[in-house]
Amino acid sequence: MTEPKRSAGLLLFRHTGEGLEVLLGHMGGPYFAKKDAGAWTVPKGEYEPEEPAWEAARREFQEELGLPPPDGEAIELGEVRQTNGKIVTAWAIEADLDPAAIEPGVFVMEWPPRSGRIQEFPELDRVAWLTPDRAREVIVKAQAAFLDRLAERSG
């Protein structure tokens, strides 16, 4: 049996006059272009077993958003298993970030399928600050557990 793929990421949060907000990214590429629900994610990425998850989370934040990961106290949010079998580990950090400042990393894929055309797409086509209720409506289903754990730990 092959080991499940693993991803690690950072969930930024901030307190505003309206309350708690979290920073999520909308997955780029043609499969998610017209989707909202289930198309938003903690900025994260895959890593190999020999790389510590915390280091992977910080590296992937930089790759996905084009910005250095913020310093600050990291709140462990644990792991979730997504429906595709991937295990995602996340930490929350209180920080502010301007979504307009991101310069997302890219991936390439054949599109349209079987066309022979290779196209480049952003890993995340946009990021936004969302209230926990709004985030819960659009986040990848399994990752909603991170929102609950953040609420428990951030008071």
mmCIF file of C-alpha atoms in Angstrom:
data_model
loop_
_atom_site.group_PDB
_atom_site.id
_atom_site.type_symbol
_atom_site.label_atom_id
_atom_site.label_comp_id
_atom_site.label_asym_id
_atom_site.label_seq_id
_atom_site.Cartn_x
_atom_site.Cartn_y
_atom_site.Cartn_z
ATOM 1 C CA MET A 1 0.000 0.000 0.000
ATOM 2 C CA THR A 2 1.403 3.385 -0.943
ATOM 3 C CA GLU A 3 1.676 6.110 1.619
ATOM 4 C CA PRO A 4 -0.910 8.887 1.248
ATOM 5 C CA LYS A 5 0.314 12.200 -0.133
ATOM 6 C CA ARG A 6 0.933 14.831 2.502
ATOM 7 C CA SER A 7 0.531 18.605 2.358
ATOM 8 C CA ALA A 8 1.349 21.261 4.920
ATOM 9 C CA GLY A 9 0.166 24.846 5.129
ATOM 10 C CA LEU A 10 -0.319 28.044 7.088
ATOM 11 C CA LEU A 11 -3.714 29.534 7.911
ATOM 12 C CA LEU A 12 -3.335 33.238 8.601
ATOM 13 C CA PHE A 13 -5.891 34.908 10.827
ATOM 14 C CA ARG A 14 -6.553 38.424 12.034
ATOM 15 C CA HIS A 15 -8.979 40.229 14.311
ATOM 16 C CA THR A 16 -10.865 43.155 12.789
ATOM 17 C CA GLY A 17 -13.722 45.380 13.901
ATOM 18 C CA GLU A 18 -16.046 42.735 12.427
ATOM 19 C CA GLY A 19 -14.329 39.891 14.302
ATOM 20 C CA LEU A 20 -12.098 37.011 13.250
ATOM 21 C CA GLU A 21 -11.048 36.590 9.602
ATOM 22 C CA VAL A 22 -8.972 33.894 7.927
ATOM 23 C CA LEU A 23 -6.955 34.057 4.714
ATOM 24 C CA LEU A 24 -7.883 31.413 2.146
ATOM 25 C CA GLY A 25 -6.818 30.898 -1.441
ATOM 26 C CA HIS A 26 -9.026 29.978 -4.393
ATOM 27 C CA MET A 27 -7.444 27.095 -6.293
ATOM 28 C CA GLY A 28 -6.270 28.056 -9.756
ATOM 29 C CA GLY A 29 -6.706 26.226 -13.007
ATOM 30 C CA PRO A 30 -9.611 25.272 -15.224
ATOM 31 C CA TYR A 31 -11.224 22.743 -12.868
ATOM 32 C CA PHE A 32 -11.929 25.380 -10.219
ATOM 33 C CA ALA A 33 -12.445 28.466 -12.418
ATOM 34 C CA LYS A 34 -16.245 28.506 -12.049
ATOM 35 C CA LYS A 35 -16.459 26.888 -8.604
ATOM 36 C CA ASP A 36 -16.719 28.587 -5.246
ATOM 37 C CA ALA A 37 -17.838 25.973 -2.709
ATOM 38 C CA GLY A 38 -15.033 23.491 -2.098
ATOM 39 C CA ALA A 39 -12.570 25.476 -4.224
ATOM 40 C CA TRP A 40 -10.915 27.488 -1.423
ATOM 41 C CA THR A 41 -8.028 26.150 0.638
ATOM 42 C CA VAL A 42 -5.438 26.904 3.269
ATOM 43 C CA PRO A 43 -2.296 27.941 1.326
ATOM 44 C CA LYS A 44 -0.433 24.637 1.328
ATOM 45 C CA GLY A 45 1.493 22.169 -0.745
ATOM 46 C CA GLU A 46 2.881 18.665 -0.888
ATOM 47 C CA TYR A 47 6.115 17.592 0.722
ATOM 48 C CA GLU A 48 8.277 14.499 0.940
ATOM 49 C CA PRO A 49 8.450 12.362 4.116
ATOM 50 C CA GLU A 50 11.995 13.477 4.950
ATOM 51 C CA GLU A 51 11.012 17.175 5.084
ATOM 52 C CA PRO A 52 9.576 18.378 8.402
ATOM 53 C CA ALA A 53 5.939 19.453 7.956
ATOM 54 C CA TRP A 54 6.548 22.851 9.594
ATOM 55 C CA GLU A 55 9.355 23.664 7.147
ATOM 56 C CA ALA A 56 7.185 22.492 4.246
ATOM 57 C CA ALA A 57 4.304 24.704 5.415
ATOM 58 C CA ARG A 58 6.566 27.774 5.421
ATOM 59 C CA ARG A 59 8.166 26.889 2.054
ATOM 60 C CA GLU A 60 4.792 26.246 0.435
ATOM 61 C CA PHE A 61 3.378 29.540 1.747
ATOM 62 C CA GLN A 62 6.234 31.337 -0.047
ATOM 63 C CA GLU A 63 5.709 29.277 -3.232
ATOM 64 C CA GLU A 64 1.921 29.638 -3.306
ATOM 65 C CA LEU A 65 1.698 33.342 -2.425
ATOM 66 C CA GLY A 66 5.081 34.709 -3.497
ATOM 67 C CA LEU A 67 5.505 36.299 -0.059
ATOM 68 C CA PRO A 68 7.634 35.222 2.895
ATOM 69 C CA PRO A 69 5.710 33.393 5.608
ATOM 70 C CA PRO A 70 4.960 35.645 8.565
ATOM 71 C CA ASP A 71 6.714 35.256 11.872
ATOM 72 C CA GLY A 72 4.637 34.828 14.963
ATOM 73 C CA GLU A 73 3.352 32.232 17.346
ATOM 74 C CA ALA A 74 2.229 29.165 15.421
ATOM 75 C CA ILE A 75 -0.911 27.440 16.647
ATOM 76 C CA GLU A 76 -0.927 23.742 15.761
ATOM 77 C CA LEU A 77 -4.174 22.810 14.012
ATOM 78 C CA GLY A 78 -3.290 19.149 13.519
ATOM 79 C CA GLU A 79 -4.146 17.002 10.519
ATOM 80 C CA VAL A 80 -7.175 16.243 8.371
ATOM 81 C CA ARG A 81 -7.666 13.629 5.679
ATOM 82 C CA GLN A 82 -9.297 14.955 2.523
ATOM 83 C CA THR A 83 -11.648 12.846 0.391
ATOM 84 C CA ASN A 84 -8.805 12.266 -2.091
ATOM 85 C CA GLY A 85 -6.856 10.596 0.731
ATOM 86 C CA LYS A 86 -4.318 13.395 1.091
ATOM 87 C CA ILE A 87 -3.343 14.223 4.672
ATOM 88 C CA VAL A 88 -3.080 17.963 5.328
ATOM 89 C CA THR A 89 -1.258 19.418 8.340
ATOM 90 C CA ALA A 90 -1.754 23.088 9.211
ATOM 91 C CA TRP A 91 -0.689 25.795 11.608
ATOM 92 C CA ALA A 92 -2.391 29.128 12.244
ATOM 93 C CA ILE A 93 -0.459 32.371 12.612
ATOM 94 C CA GLU A 94 -1.923 35.750 13.481
ATOM 95 C CA ALA A 95 -0.759 38.169 10.804
ATOM 96 C CA ASP A 96 -2.068 40.675 8.305
ATOM 97 C CA LEU A 97 -1.407 40.453 4.587
ATOM 98 C CA ASP A 98 -2.644 42.451 1.628
ATOM 99 C CA PRO A 99 -4.217 40.012 -0.872
ATOM 100 C CA ALA A 100 -3.212 42.382 -3.688
ATOM 101 C CA ALA A 101 0.462 41.763 -2.822
ATOM 102 C CA ILE A 102 0.460 38.074 -3.697
ATOM 103 C CA GLU A 103 2.399 36.766 -6.654
ATOM 104 C CA PRO A 104 1.167 33.183 -6.936
ATOM 105 C CA GLY A 105 3.292 30.298 -8.039
ATOM 106 C CA VAL A 106 2.222 28.485 -11.209
ATOM 107 C CA PHE A 107 1.728 24.941 -12.444
ATOM 108 C CA VAL A 108 1.518 23.563 -15.956
ATOM 109 C CA MET A 109 -0.948 21.065 -17.354
ATOM 110 C CA GLU A 110 -2.342 19.929 -20.646
ATOM 111 C CA TRP A 111 -5.481 21.958 -21.345
ATOM 112 C CA PRO A 112 -7.909 21.243 -22.848
ATOM 113 C CA PRO A 113 -7.465 17.529 -22.102
ATOM 114 C CA ARG A 114 -5.849 15.483 -24.894
ATOM 115 C CA SER A 115 -5.238 18.685 -26.889
ATOM 116 C CA GLY A 116 -1.471 18.511 -26.690
ATOM 117 C CA ARG A 117 -1.489 22.147 -25.509
ATOM 118 C CA ILE A 118 0.449 22.823 -22.315
ATOM 119 C CA GLN A 119 -0.807 25.833 -20.382
ATOM 120 C CA GLU A 120 0.336 27.585 -17.236
ATOM 121 C CA PHE A 121 -2.093 28.372 -14.411
ATOM 122 C CA PRO A 122 -1.654 30.085 -11.016
ATOM 123 C CA GLU A 123 -1.627 27.729 -8.018
ATOM 124 C CA LEU A 124 -4.053 30.140 -6.343
ATOM 125 C CA ASP A 125 -5.880 32.557 -8.629
ATOM 126 C CA ARG A 126 -6.914 34.809 -5.746
ATOM 127 C CA VAL A 127 -6.780 35.053 -1.965
ATOM 128 C CA ALA A 128 -9.212 36.740 0.358
ATOM 129 C CA TRP A 129 -9.912 37.421 3.997
ATOM 130 C CA LEU A 130 -13.120 35.637 4.972
ATOM 131 C CA THR A 131 -15.186 35.394 8.120
ATOM 132 C CA PRO A 132 -15.228 31.887 9.594
ATOM 133 C CA ASP A 133 -18.864 31.438 8.487
ATOM 134 C CA ARG A 134 -18.072 32.432 4.890
ATOM 135 C CA ALA A 135 -14.876 30.367 4.922
ATOM 136 C CA ARG A 136 -16.858 27.305 6.048
ATOM 137 C CA GLU A 137 -19.150 27.705 3.002
ATOM 138 C CA VAL A 138 -16.282 27.610 0.473
ATOM 139 C CA ILE A 139 -13.333 25.731 2.012
ATOM 140 C CA VAL A 140 -12.409 22.187 0.983
ATOM 141 C CA LYS A 141 -14.788 20.186 3.204
ATOM 142 C CA ALA A 142 -12.189 18.361 5.334
ATOM 143 C CA GLN A 143 -10.300 21.600 6.013
ATOM 144 C CA ALA A 144 -13.308 23.078 7.845
ATOM 145 C CA ALA A 145 -11.927 21.245 10.889
ATOM 146 C CA PHE A 146 -9.022 23.727 10.870
ATOM 147 C CA LEU A 147 -11.518 26.599 11.259
ATOM 148 C CA ASP A 148 -13.098 24.871 14.260
ATOM 149 C CA ARG A 149 -9.720 24.181 15.867
ATOM 150 C CA LEU A 150 -8.611 27.779 15.303
ATOM 151 C CA ALA A 151 -11.801 29.074 16.942
ATOM 152 C CA GLU A 152 -11.144 26.836 19.978
ATOM 153 C CA ARG A 153 -7.499 27.908 20.329
ATOM 154 C CA SER A 154 -7.637 31.618 19.464
ATOM 155 C CA GLY A 155 -10.393 32.498 21.890
#
